[in-house]
Amino acid sequence: MTQAAASFSLPRDSLQAHEPSQRLTRFQRRGYQRYLLVRQNIDLNFFWTRRWFFIALLVGFLLMIAPTPSGLTEEGQIVLAMSVVATILFVTEAVPLPTVPLLIIIGQVVLLKVDPTKVAQSLMTDSVLFIMGSLMLAVAIVKQRLDKRIAWAIVQMTGTNVYWISFGITAVCGAIAAFIGEHTVAAMMLPVGVTLITLTSQDPKKVRNLAAVILFSIAYGCSIAGVATPSGGARNAIIISYWKDLFYDPLDPETRRYLMDYLTWSIYAFPMFLIRLPIVAALLVYTFKPETTDMSRAVSRLRTQVIMDGPLKPSGWLTILIFCLTIFGWIFLSEQLGLGVIALLGVSAFLVLGLVRWEDINAGVNWGVVLLYAAAISLGVEMTDTGAADWVAKSFLDVLQNVGAGSGLGFNTAISLLTIGVSNTMTAGAAVAVLGPIVLNTAHVAGQDPIIVGFITAISSAFGYLTPAAQPAFTIIYASGYLKGRDFFTIGSRMMIVSVIILLALASLYWPFIAR
């Protein structure tokens, strides 16, 4: 095609051309030419690709102008509408996900009339500092190439089959996350997973399904083990505190069962981790169907790289020492300093000792993910402050009473589904903090065991699998760039169903027999 032909524009140039047909009037011809000119400059496909964005806005608008239900404040109604819109945008990815937290922040100021300074303060909590610091620590580990040595240690135990590698990653993450917190383990293991993926192929499109299997093995390994012990997550400590505050009476020896100790909790909850451990790997492989089932080539390259790196250098040992000290601080000093500050202390140590450069951290951290998690926490705060979460819980329980599901298996199922629904819109700790007093007192009035209902609430809060922002471990693996929002919904919905069935089976068949 010549340059002259390539530059020809029908709507523009035809304005100067001779009349193409004697039957068209001058007015019709001009109008048609204008229509072609406008159509050429408007991308109609834009509206189709952004259709879920406009649908989400329409749904949110209709929810906000609807009559306010009894017992719910106008601010609570707006927060619930914002939560629905955010959930639709998270799942459909109608816009780049970092756009969603920006819209949440704008909505808090414009729709809820919250002071901008207060909104800004709610964004930067210790949890957000922890997420940010954890991602920075992961960059330091990659810089020292320790991720390859950890990956090599895992594949030496599991072999090269994708299922067993997934099982091994899930088991290692779970064994650690049961004791030191799922956020930490996810941040530490993310570089390990990315290493195995990049050694298979440098083109993300060619290993997209394999990447999903590897990365979700990390997230689910952390998530399913986070309920196994009291130290696995804040939700566990919260429900233990509620048992004591609501039901323990020093003058009544029978109420001592509400003083939950570390070992007793583990006896109740650890089977949830062990039973789901092999199921996670099988479900991931079945759902995503990885491009290859054997990673021999990647393992061979990994082995070659580890051999070429030679013995661990002093900088590597120093990196391990700082990271171990950081974990030690998370376990023993977090109550005094907070998880986020300890993470930043570790990052500062890496920078001061020259083990990582700020340019590496700046390039390696997905700052959009940090913003996403910050906005999700801020929206959860508004859910609590406006009474929206409390209204949802009470309304749900009223419905249960009306449909006759106020006791037994129906009651347990409803409590689990309620907790899952709330925990998909806020952090698990916040969900348990909001729902705990309501469901425990309701269980006591209905003649149900508050211990069993408390375990159902705490464990179900870890089933928020549907969006990247539902759990910190999910947010961290989303930062890798290999996953899409719909991946979380696809595997999360299946994993949620399996987890609820296992939980209800334990609540009916196992816990009543070990109840004190």
Short mmCIF file of C-alpha atoms in Angstrom, two decimals:
data_model
loop_
_atom_site.label_atom_id
_atom_site.label_comp_id
_atom_site.label_asym_id
_atom_site.label_seq_id
_atom_site.Cartn_x
_atom_site.Cartn_y
_atom_site.Cartn_z
CA MET A 1 0.00 0.00 0.00
CA THR A 2 1.39 3.39 -1.01
CA GLN A 3 1.81 6.23 1.46
CA ALA A 4 -0.89 8.26 -0.32
CA ALA A 5 -3.36 5.39 -0.08
CA ALA A 6 -2.52 4.76 3.54
CA SER A 7 -3.20 8.40 4.46
CA PHE A 8 -6.57 8.47 2.70
CA SER A 9 -9.56 9.06 5.00
CA LEU A 10 -12.97 8.41 3.53
CA PRO A 11 -15.04 10.71 5.76
CA ARG A 12 -12.54 13.57 5.53
CA ASP A 13 -11.53 13.35 1.91
CA SER A 14 -14.99 12.57 0.61
CA LEU A 15 -16.13 15.97 1.83
CA GLN A 16 -14.13 17.38 -1.06
CA ALA A 17 -14.99 14.64 -3.53
CA HIS A 18 -17.57 14.72 -6.25
CA GLU A 19 -21.12 13.75 -5.41
CA PRO A 20 -21.16 9.90 -5.39
CA SER A 21 -24.83 9.53 -6.15
CA GLN A 22 -27.39 11.78 -7.77
CA ARG A 23 -30.17 10.29 -5.61
CA LEU A 24 -28.78 11.63 -2.32
CA THR A 25 -29.69 15.12 -1.41
CA ARG A 26 -26.94 17.43 -0.33
CA PHE A 27 -28.22 17.46 3.25
CA GLN A 28 -28.31 13.66 3.52
CA ARG A 29 -24.88 13.30 2.03
CA ARG A 30 -23.34 15.82 4.42
CA GLY A 31 -25.03 14.15 7.40
CA TYR A 32 -23.79 10.72 6.44
CA GLN A 33 -20.25 12.02 5.99
CA ARG A 34 -20.36 13.70 9.40
CA TYR A 35 -21.60 10.44 10.94
CA LEU A 36 -18.68 8.53 9.42
CA LEU A 37 -16.25 11.15 10.68
CA VAL A 38 -17.61 10.97 14.25
CA ARG A 39 -17.75 7.16 14.21
CA GLN A 40 -14.12 6.99 13.06
CA ASN A 41 -13.02 9.01 16.11
CA ILE A 42 -15.10 7.16 18.73
CA ASP A 43 -14.02 3.75 20.03
CA LEU A 44 -17.34 1.99 20.54
CA ASN A 45 -15.45 -1.02 21.86
CA PHE A 46 -14.42 1.09 24.87
CA PHE A 47 -17.98 1.01 26.25
CA TRP A 48 -18.16 -2.76 25.78
CA THR A 49 -14.84 -3.44 27.53
CA ARG A 50 -15.87 -1.13 30.40
CA ARG A 51 -19.45 -2.45 30.59
CA TRP A 52 -19.02 -3.93 34.08
CA PHE A 53 -17.74 -0.59 35.34
CA PHE A 54 -20.93 1.15 34.21
CA ILE A 55 -23.08 -1.74 35.48
CA ALA A 56 -21.37 -1.52 38.88
CA LEU A 57 -21.98 2.23 39.05
CA LEU A 58 -25.64 1.72 38.12
CA VAL A 59 -26.08 -0.97 40.79
CA GLY A 60 -24.43 1.26 43.38
CA PHE A 61 -26.63 4.22 42.42
CA LEU A 62 -29.82 2.15 42.67
CA LEU A 63 -28.79 0.80 46.08
CA MET A 64 -28.11 4.30 47.40
CA ILE A 65 -31.42 5.83 46.23
CA ALA A 66 -33.46 2.85 47.46
CA PRO A 67 -35.47 3.36 50.71
CA THR A 68 -33.25 2.92 53.76
CA PRO A 69 -34.14 -0.33 55.59
CA SER A 70 -35.26 -0.14 59.18
CA GLY A 71 -32.34 -0.14 61.61
CA LEU A 72 -29.79 0.89 58.99
CA THR A 73 -28.39 4.43 58.83
CA GLU A 74 -28.11 6.34 55.55
CA GLU A 75 -24.33 6.27 55.90
CA GLY A 76 -24.45 2.51 56.42
CA GLN A 77 -26.55 2.14 53.27
CA ILE A 78 -23.96 4.10 51.28
CA VAL A 79 -21.13 1.98 52.68
CA LEU A 80 -22.95 -1.22 51.72
CA ALA A 81 -23.53 0.16 48.21
CA MET A 82 -19.84 1.04 47.95
CA SER A 83 -18.91 -2.47 49.11
CA VAL A 84 -21.11 -4.04 46.42
CA VAL A 85 -19.60 -1.80 43.72
CA ALA A 86 -16.06 -2.54 44.91
CA THR A 87 -16.75 -6.28 44.96
CA ILE A 88 -18.10 -6.21 41.38
CA LEU A 89 -15.04 -4.27 40.22
CA PHE A 90 -12.67 -6.60 42.11
CA VAL A 91 -14.18 -9.70 40.53
CA THR A 92 -14.73 -8.42 36.97
CA GLU A 93 -11.56 -6.28 36.70
CA ALA A 94 -13.57 -3.79 34.67
CA VAL A 95 -10.91 -1.20 35.51
CA PRO A 96 -7.28 -1.61 36.65
CA LEU A 97 -7.56 -2.82 40.27
CA PRO A 98 -5.56 0.08 41.79
CA THR A 99 -8.40 2.25 40.47
CA VAL A 100 -10.82 0.60 42.93
CA PRO A 101 -9.08 1.86 46.10
CA LEU A 102 -8.91 5.32 44.55
CA LEU A 103 -12.68 5.22 44.01
CA ILE A 104 -13.22 3.97 47.58
CA ILE A 105 -11.23 6.91 48.96
CA ILE A 106 -13.14 9.37 46.77
CA GLY A 107 -16.46 7.79 47.83
CA GLN A 108 -15.62 8.13 51.53
CA VAL A 109 -15.00 11.85 51.16
CA VAL A 110 -17.69 12.74 48.58
CA LEU A 111 -20.54 10.35 49.50
CA LEU A 112 -19.97 9.77 53.22
CA LYS A 113 -18.71 13.32 53.92
CA VAL A 114 -15.82 11.93 55.96
CA ASP A 115 -13.04 14.40 56.70
CA PRO A 116 -10.19 13.82 54.17
CA THR A 117 -7.61 13.83 56.97
CA LYS A 118 -9.51 11.08 58.80
CA VAL A 119 -9.70 9.03 55.61
CA ALA A 120 -5.95 9.44 55.06
CA GLN A 121 -5.28 8.33 58.64
CA SER A 122 -7.42 5.22 58.23
CA LEU A 123 -5.40 4.21 55.17
CA MET A 124 -2.05 3.89 56.91
CA THR A 125 -2.50 1.31 59.66
CA ASP A 126 0.05 -1.07 61.11
CA SER A 127 -1.34 -3.81 58.86
CA VAL A 128 -0.66 -1.72 55.77
CA LEU A 129 2.86 -1.00 56.98
CA PHE A 130 3.29 -4.73 57.48
CA ILE A 131 2.14 -5.55 53.94
CA MET A 132 4.45 -2.87 52.53
CA GLY A 133 7.41 -3.99 54.66
CA SER A 134 6.82 -7.66 53.80
CA LEU A 135 6.92 -6.92 50.07
CA MET A 136 10.16 -4.98 50.60
CA LEU A 137 11.69 -7.90 52.53
CA ALA A 138 10.77 -10.21 49.66
CA VAL A 139 12.72 -7.98 47.28
CA ALA A 140 15.78 -8.25 49.55
CA ILE A 141 15.54 -12.06 49.56
CA VAL A 142 15.39 -12.14 45.77
CA LYS A 143 18.35 -9.74 45.57
CA GLN A 144 20.48 -12.21 47.54
CA ARG A 145 19.14 -15.14 45.43
CA LEU A 146 17.95 -17.01 48.53
CA ASP A 147 14.64 -17.75 46.83
CA LYS A 148 16.38 -20.24 44.52
CA ARG A 149 17.96 -22.13 47.42
CA ILE A 150 14.58 -22.44 49.22
CA ALA A 151 12.91 -23.60 46.00
CA TRP A 152 15.70 -26.17 45.49
CA ALA A 153 15.18 -27.51 49.02
CA ILE A 154 11.45 -28.00 48.35
CA VAL A 155 11.80 -29.77 44.98
CA GLN A 156 14.44 -32.09 46.43
CA MET A 157 11.71 -33.40 48.74
CA THR A 158 8.76 -33.36 46.33
CA GLY A 159 10.22 -34.35 42.95
CA THR A 160 9.30 -32.67 39.67
CA ASN A 161 5.57 -33.47 39.35
CA VAL A 162 3.43 -30.31 39.52
CA TYR A 163 0.93 -31.85 41.95
CA TRP A 164 3.62 -32.86 44.44
CA ILE A 165 5.42 -29.53 44.08
CA SER A 166 2.10 -27.79 44.80
CA PHE A 167 1.55 -30.14 47.75
CA GLY A 168 5.08 -29.47 49.03
CA ILE A 169 4.71 -25.69 48.80
CA THR A 170 1.32 -25.84 50.54
CA ALA A 171 2.71 -28.08 53.29
CA VAL A 172 5.81 -25.94 53.90
CA CYS A 173 3.80 -22.71 53.91
CA GLY A 174 1.19 -24.25 56.19
CA ALA A 175 3.69 -25.73 58.64
CA ILE A 176 5.28 -22.29 59.08
CA ALA A 177 2.07 -20.24 58.91
CA ALA A 178 0.51 -22.25 61.72
CA PHE A 179 2.95 -20.60 64.12
CA ILE A 180 4.24 -17.27 62.82
CA GLY A 181 1.35 -15.70 60.91
CA GLU A 182 0.21 -16.18 57.33
CA HIS A 183 1.25 -12.71 56.14
CA THR A 184 4.89 -13.36 56.92
CA VAL A 185 5.04 -16.71 55.19
CA ALA A 186 3.31 -15.45 52.04
CA ALA A 187 5.81 -12.61 51.72
CA MET A 188 8.74 -14.98 52.30
CA MET A 189 7.56 -17.65 49.85
CA LEU A 190 6.41 -15.37 47.02
CA PRO A 191 9.94 -15.11 45.52
CA VAL A 192 10.26 -18.91 45.74
CA GLY A 193 7.11 -19.41 43.67
CA VAL A 194 8.09 -16.75 41.13
CA THR A 195 11.50 -18.43 40.74
CA LEU A 196 9.93 -21.79 39.84
CA ILE A 197 7.63 -20.06 37.33
CA THR A 198 10.29 -17.97 35.58
CA LEU A 199 12.62 -20.96 35.29
CA THR A 200 9.86 -22.76 33.37
CA SER A 201 9.31 -19.85 30.96
CA GLN A 202 10.11 -16.16 30.85
CA ASP A 203 6.87 -15.54 28.95
CA PRO A 204 4.02 -15.21 31.50
CA LYS A 205 1.43 -16.11 28.85
CA LYS A 206 2.98 -19.56 28.33
CA VAL A 207 2.87 -20.48 32.03
CA ARG A 208 -0.21 -18.63 33.20
CA ASN A 209 -2.03 -21.70 34.54
CA LEU A 210 1.13 -23.14 36.08
CA ALA A 211 1.75 -19.79 37.77
CA ALA A 212 -1.77 -19.89 39.21
CA VAL A 213 -1.17 -23.36 40.69
CA ILE A 214 2.18 -22.40 42.25
CA LEU A 215 1.11 -19.02 43.62
CA PHE A 216 -2.24 -20.18 44.98
CA SER A 217 -0.40 -23.05 46.70
CA ILE A 218 1.44 -20.39 48.68
CA ALA A 219 -1.68 -18.40 49.52
CA TYR A 220 -3.85 -21.38 50.45
CA GLY A 221 -1.04 -23.03 52.39
CA CYS A 222 -0.87 -19.89 54.52
CA SER A 223 -4.63 -19.48 54.74
CA ILE A 224 -5.65 -23.01 55.72
CA ALA A 225 -2.98 -23.19 58.43
CA GLY A 226 -3.68 -19.74 59.84
CA VAL A 227 -6.59 -21.16 61.86
CA ALA A 228 -4.68 -24.17 63.21
CA THR A 229 -3.18 -22.46 66.26
CA PRO A 230 -4.01 -19.30 68.26
CA SER A 231 -0.87 -17.56 66.94
CA GLY A 232 -1.84 -18.16 63.30
CA GLY A 233 -3.92 -15.01 63.01
CA ALA A 234 -5.54 -12.12 64.88
CA ARG A 235 -9.00 -13.65 64.39
CA ASN A 236 -8.10 -16.54 66.69
CA ALA A 237 -6.98 -14.30 69.53
CA ILE A 238 -10.12 -12.17 69.16
CA ILE A 239 -12.54 -15.06 69.55
CA ILE A 240 -10.57 -16.46 72.52
CA SER A 241 -10.91 -13.06 74.17
CA TYR A 242 -14.68 -13.01 73.52
CA TRP A 243 -15.15 -16.46 75.09
CA LYS A 244 -13.49 -15.29 78.27
CA ASP A 245 -15.19 -11.88 78.41
CA LEU A 246 -18.70 -13.12 77.66
CA PHE A 247 -18.96 -16.49 79.41
CA TYR A 248 -16.20 -17.00 81.99
CA ASP A 249 -17.24 -16.58 85.62
CA PRO A 250 -14.44 -17.06 88.21
CA LEU A 251 -17.05 -18.24 90.73
CA ASP A 252 -18.43 -20.93 88.42
CA PRO A 253 -16.00 -23.85 87.77
CA GLU A 254 -18.08 -25.05 84.80
CA THR A 255 -17.23 -21.88 82.88
CA ARG A 256 -13.49 -22.63 82.92
CA ARG A 257 -13.96 -24.31 79.53
CA TYR A 258 -14.21 -20.81 78.09
CA LEU A 259 -10.56 -20.14 79.03
CA MET A 260 -9.14 -21.54 75.80
CA ASP A 261 -5.44 -22.52 75.94
CA TYR A 262 -3.02 -22.99 73.03
CA LEU A 263 -3.08 -26.82 73.02
CA THR A 264 -6.87 -27.12 73.25
CA TRP A 265 -7.34 -24.72 70.35
CA SER A 266 -4.90 -26.79 68.28
CA ILE A 267 -6.75 -30.03 69.09
CA TYR A 268 -9.97 -28.45 67.80
CA ALA A 269 -8.64 -26.61 64.75
CA PHE A 270 -5.51 -28.41 63.49
CA PRO A 271 -7.54 -31.14 61.68
CA MET A 272 -8.99 -28.39 59.43
CA PHE A 273 -5.46 -27.82 58.11
CA LEU A 274 -4.48 -31.49 57.81
CA ILE A 275 -7.66 -32.58 56.01
CA ARG A 276 -7.53 -29.77 53.45
CA LEU A 277 -3.79 -30.09 52.77
CA PRO A 278 -3.99 -32.73 49.99
CA ILE A 279 -7.29 -31.30 48.71
CA VAL A 280 -5.77 -27.89 47.95
CA ALA A 281 -3.16 -29.25 45.53
CA ALA A 282 -5.67 -31.52 43.79
CA LEU A 283 -8.23 -28.72 43.44
CA LEU A 284 -5.65 -26.28 42.07
CA VAL A 285 -4.36 -28.72 39.44
CA TYR A 286 -7.92 -29.70 38.46
CA THR A 287 -9.10 -26.07 38.22
CA PHE A 288 -6.23 -24.45 36.36
CA LYS A 289 -4.88 -27.43 34.38
CA PRO A 290 -1.23 -26.29 34.17
CA GLU A 291 0.52 -26.20 30.79
CA THR A 292 2.92 -28.89 31.98
CA THR A 293 2.63 -31.56 34.66
CA ASP A 294 6.36 -32.16 34.92
CA MET A 295 8.82 -29.42 35.84
CA SER A 296 12.00 -31.38 35.17
CA ARG A 297 13.46 -28.72 32.90
CA ALA A 298 12.79 -25.96 35.41
CA VAL A 299 14.22 -28.06 38.25
CA SER A 300 17.30 -28.85 36.14
CA ARG A 301 17.85 -25.14 35.48
CA LEU A 302 17.30 -24.42 39.16
CA ARG A 303 19.89 -27.03 40.12
CA THR A 304 22.37 -25.55 37.65
CA GLN A 305 21.87 -22.04 38.98
CA VAL A 306 22.26 -23.13 42.61
CA ILE A 307 25.50 -24.97 41.76
CA MET A 308 26.82 -21.97 39.80
CA ASP A 309 26.08 -19.66 42.73
CA GLY A 310 28.40 -21.80 44.86
CA PRO A 311 28.41 -21.83 48.65
CA LEU A 312 26.30 -19.25 50.44
CA LYS A 313 28.17 -15.95 50.67
CA PRO A 314 28.50 -13.85 53.86
CA SER A 315 25.89 -11.42 52.49
CA GLY A 316 23.49 -14.35 52.14
CA TRP A 317 24.09 -15.48 55.73
CA LEU A 318 23.61 -11.88 56.89
CA THR A 319 20.32 -11.71 54.98
CA ILE A 320 19.13 -14.91 56.69
CA LEU A 321 20.15 -13.54 60.08
CA ILE A 322 18.23 -10.28 59.59
CA PHE A 323 15.16 -12.11 58.32
CA CYS A 324 15.24 -14.52 61.29
CA LEU A 325 15.55 -11.57 63.67
CA THR A 326 12.57 -9.97 61.93
CA ILE A 327 10.50 -13.14 62.42
CA PHE A 328 11.67 -13.28 66.04
CA GLY A 329 10.45 -9.70 66.46
CA TRP A 330 7.08 -10.54 64.89
CA ILE A 331 6.60 -13.41 67.34
CA PHE A 332 7.78 -11.81 70.56
CA LEU A 333 7.69 -8.00 70.09
CA SER A 334 4.66 -7.38 67.90
CA GLU A 335 2.43 -6.46 70.85
CA GLN A 336 4.81 -3.66 71.83
CA LEU A 337 6.02 -2.43 68.41
CA GLY A 338 3.45 -3.72 65.93
CA LEU A 339 4.04 -6.03 62.97
CA GLY A 340 4.50 -3.16 60.50
CA VAL A 341 7.21 -1.33 62.43
CA ILE A 342 9.19 -4.56 62.89
CA ALA A 343 8.99 -5.23 59.14
CA LEU A 344 10.27 -1.72 58.43
CA LEU A 345 13.12 -2.28 60.91
CA GLY A 346 14.15 -5.32 58.89
CA VAL A 347 13.98 -3.36 55.63
CA SER A 348 16.02 -0.54 57.16
CA ALA A 349 18.69 -3.03 58.25
CA PHE A 350 18.93 -4.40 54.72
CA LEU A 351 19.33 -0.89 53.30
CA VAL A 352 21.87 0.27 55.90
CA LEU A 353 24.06 -2.82 55.38
CA GLY A 354 23.90 -2.45 51.60
CA LEU A 355 22.19 -5.81 51.01
CA VAL A 356 19.57 -4.20 48.79
CA ARG A 357 19.27 -0.82 47.07
CA TRP A 358 16.27 1.47 47.30
CA GLU A 359 16.07 1.42 43.49
CA ASP A 360 15.57 -2.38 43.68
CA ILE A 361 12.80 -2.02 46.27
CA ASN A 362 11.13 0.79 44.34
CA ALA A 363 11.09 -1.34 41.18
CA GLY A 364 10.16 -4.61 42.89
CA VAL A 365 7.24 -3.54 45.09
CA ASN A 366 3.74 -3.34 43.57
CA TRP A 367 2.59 -0.10 45.16
CA GLY A 368 -0.90 -0.48 43.71
CA VAL A 369 -1.39 -3.57 45.87
CA VAL A 370 -0.39 -1.64 48.98
CA LEU A 371 -3.00 0.99 48.13
CA LEU A 372 -5.59 -1.72 47.48
CA TYR A 373 -5.16 -3.28 50.90
CA ALA A 374 -5.14 0.12 52.61
CA ALA A 375 -8.46 1.10 51.04
CA ALA A 376 -10.03 -2.27 51.90
CA ILE A 377 -9.16 -1.77 55.58
CA SER A 378 -10.46 1.79 55.48
CA LEU A 379 -13.79 0.61 54.00
CA GLY A 380 -13.99 -2.06 56.73
CA VAL A 381 -13.61 0.68 59.35
CA GLU A 382 -16.53 2.56 57.80
CA MET A 383 -18.59 -0.66 57.80
CA THR A 384 -18.11 -0.80 61.55
CA ASP A 385 -18.44 2.91 62.33
CA THR A 386 -21.67 3.35 60.39
CA GLY A 387 -23.24 0.22 61.90
CA ALA A 388 -23.61 -1.43 58.49
CA ALA A 389 -21.82 -4.64 59.52
CA ASP A 390 -23.89 -4.90 62.69
CA TRP A 391 -27.12 -4.41 60.71
CA VAL A 392 -26.15 -7.11 58.21
CA ALA A 393 -25.42 -9.58 61.00
CA LYS A 394 -28.65 -8.94 62.89
CA SER A 395 -30.79 -9.00 59.76
CA PHE A 396 -29.24 -12.27 58.71
CA LEU A 397 -29.90 -13.87 62.08
CA ASP A 398 -33.51 -12.63 62.05
CA VAL A 399 -33.99 -14.36 58.73
CA LEU A 400 -32.62 -17.56 60.22
CA GLN A 401 -35.14 -17.49 62.99
CA ASN A 402 -37.96 -16.95 60.51
CA VAL A 403 -36.94 -19.88 58.29
CA GLY A 404 -36.46 -22.23 61.21
CA ALA A 405 -32.65 -22.46 60.95
CA GLY A 406 -32.10 -21.20 64.48
CA SER A 407 -30.39 -24.33 65.79
CA GLY A 408 -28.33 -27.38 64.83
CA LEU A 409 -26.75 -27.83 61.40
CA GLY A 410 -28.83 -25.03 59.87
CA PHE A 411 -27.62 -22.58 62.51
CA ASN A 412 -23.97 -23.58 62.02
CA THR A 413 -24.28 -23.33 58.25
CA ALA A 414 -25.84 -19.89 58.45
CA ILE A 415 -23.17 -18.60 60.85
CA SER A 416 -20.46 -19.88 58.54
CA LEU A 417 -22.03 -18.29 55.44
CA LEU A 418 -22.61 -15.00 57.25
CA THR A 419 -18.99 -14.84 58.39
CA ILE A 420 -17.73 -15.71 54.91
CA GLY A 421 -19.87 -12.97 53.39
CA VAL A 422 -18.64 -10.33 55.79
CA SER A 423 -14.99 -11.44 55.63
CA ASN A 424 -15.02 -11.02 51.85
CA THR A 425 -15.70 -7.30 52.35
CA MET A 426 -13.27 -6.64 55.23
CA THR A 427 -10.28 -8.31 56.89
CA ALA A 428 -10.83 -11.56 58.81
CA GLY A 429 -9.88 -9.97 62.11
CA ALA A 430 -12.35 -7.13 61.61
CA ALA A 431 -15.09 -9.57 60.59
CA VAL A 432 -14.62 -11.66 63.74
CA ALA A 433 -14.44 -8.52 65.87
CA VAL A 434 -17.80 -7.34 64.49
CA LEU A 435 -19.63 -10.67 64.41
CA GLY A 436 -18.17 -12.35 67.50
CA PRO A 437 -20.38 -10.85 70.24
CA ILE A 438 -23.52 -11.16 68.08
CA VAL A 439 -23.15 -14.80 67.07
CA LEU A 440 -21.84 -15.99 70.46
CA ASN A 441 -24.72 -14.42 72.39
CA THR A 442 -27.22 -15.67 69.82
CA ALA A 443 -25.79 -19.18 70.16
CA HIS A 444 -26.06 -19.00 73.94
CA VAL A 445 -29.71 -17.87 73.77
CA ALA A 446 -30.54 -20.54 71.17
CA GLY A 447 -29.01 -23.30 73.31
CA GLN A 448 -26.03 -23.87 71.00
CA ASP A 449 -22.48 -24.37 72.29
CA PRO A 450 -20.64 -21.00 72.11
CA ILE A 451 -17.32 -22.88 71.83
CA ILE A 452 -18.36 -24.62 68.62
CA VAL A 453 -20.01 -21.48 67.22
CA GLY A 454 -16.88 -19.49 68.07
CA PHE A 455 -14.69 -21.94 66.18
CA ILE A 456 -17.06 -21.83 63.20
CA THR A 457 -16.89 -18.03 63.18
CA ALA A 458 -13.10 -17.82 63.51
CA ILE A 459 -12.37 -20.52 60.94
CA SER A 460 -15.02 -19.33 58.46
CA SER A 461 -13.47 -15.87 58.51
CA ALA A 462 -10.47 -17.46 56.76
CA PHE A 463 -12.73 -18.56 53.87
CA GLY A 464 -12.70 -15.11 52.27
CA TYR A 465 -11.22 -16.45 49.07
CA LEU A 466 -13.11 -14.52 46.40
CA THR A 467 -11.07 -11.33 45.90
CA PRO A 468 -7.38 -10.35 46.04
CA ALA A 469 -8.11 -7.98 48.92
CA ALA A 470 -9.93 -10.53 51.09
CA GLN A 471 -6.74 -11.78 52.78
CA PRO A 472 -3.22 -10.34 53.07
CA ALA A 473 -1.69 -13.54 51.68
CA PHE A 474 -3.87 -13.19 48.59
CA THR A 475 -2.92 -9.55 48.21
CA ILE A 476 0.75 -10.46 48.38
CA ILE A 477 0.61 -13.14 45.64
CA TYR A 478 -1.52 -10.82 43.51
CA ALA A 479 1.44 -8.43 43.58
CA SER A 480 3.39 -10.92 41.42
CA GLY A 481 1.45 -9.76 38.36
CA TYR A 482 0.70 -13.31 37.16
CA LEU A 483 -2.89 -13.49 38.46
CA LYS A 484 -6.16 -11.83 37.56
CA GLY A 485 -9.05 -11.00 39.84
CA ARG A 486 -11.30 -13.64 38.29
CA ASP A 487 -8.72 -16.33 39.15
CA PHE A 488 -9.41 -15.70 42.84
CA PHE A 489 -13.15 -16.06 42.29
CA THR A 490 -12.80 -19.23 40.19
CA ILE A 491 -10.71 -21.23 42.65
CA GLY A 492 -12.04 -19.37 45.70
CA SER A 493 -15.66 -20.37 45.15
CA ARG A 494 -14.70 -24.06 44.87
CA MET A 495 -12.35 -23.94 47.81
CA MET A 496 -14.99 -22.18 49.87
CA ILE A 497 -17.59 -24.90 49.25
CA VAL A 498 -15.12 -27.67 50.15
CA SER A 499 -13.98 -25.84 53.28
CA VAL A 500 -17.54 -25.22 54.52
CA ILE A 501 -18.44 -28.91 54.08
CA ILE A 502 -15.35 -30.04 56.03
CA LEU A 503 -15.97 -27.43 58.73
CA LEU A 504 -19.59 -28.48 59.24
CA ALA A 505 -18.56 -32.14 59.34
CA LEU A 506 -16.03 -31.40 62.09
CA ALA A 507 -18.61 -29.33 63.98
CA SER A 508 -21.12 -32.19 63.87
CA LEU A 509 -18.93 -35.30 64.18
CA TYR A 510 -15.64 -34.34 65.86
CA TRP A 511 -15.97 -31.32 68.14
CA PRO A 512 -18.94 -32.60 70.22
CA PHE A 513 -16.85 -35.62 71.24
CA ILE A 514 -13.85 -33.60 72.43
CA ALA A 515 -15.86 -30.83 74.09
CA ARG A 516 -14.81 -30.38 77.69
#
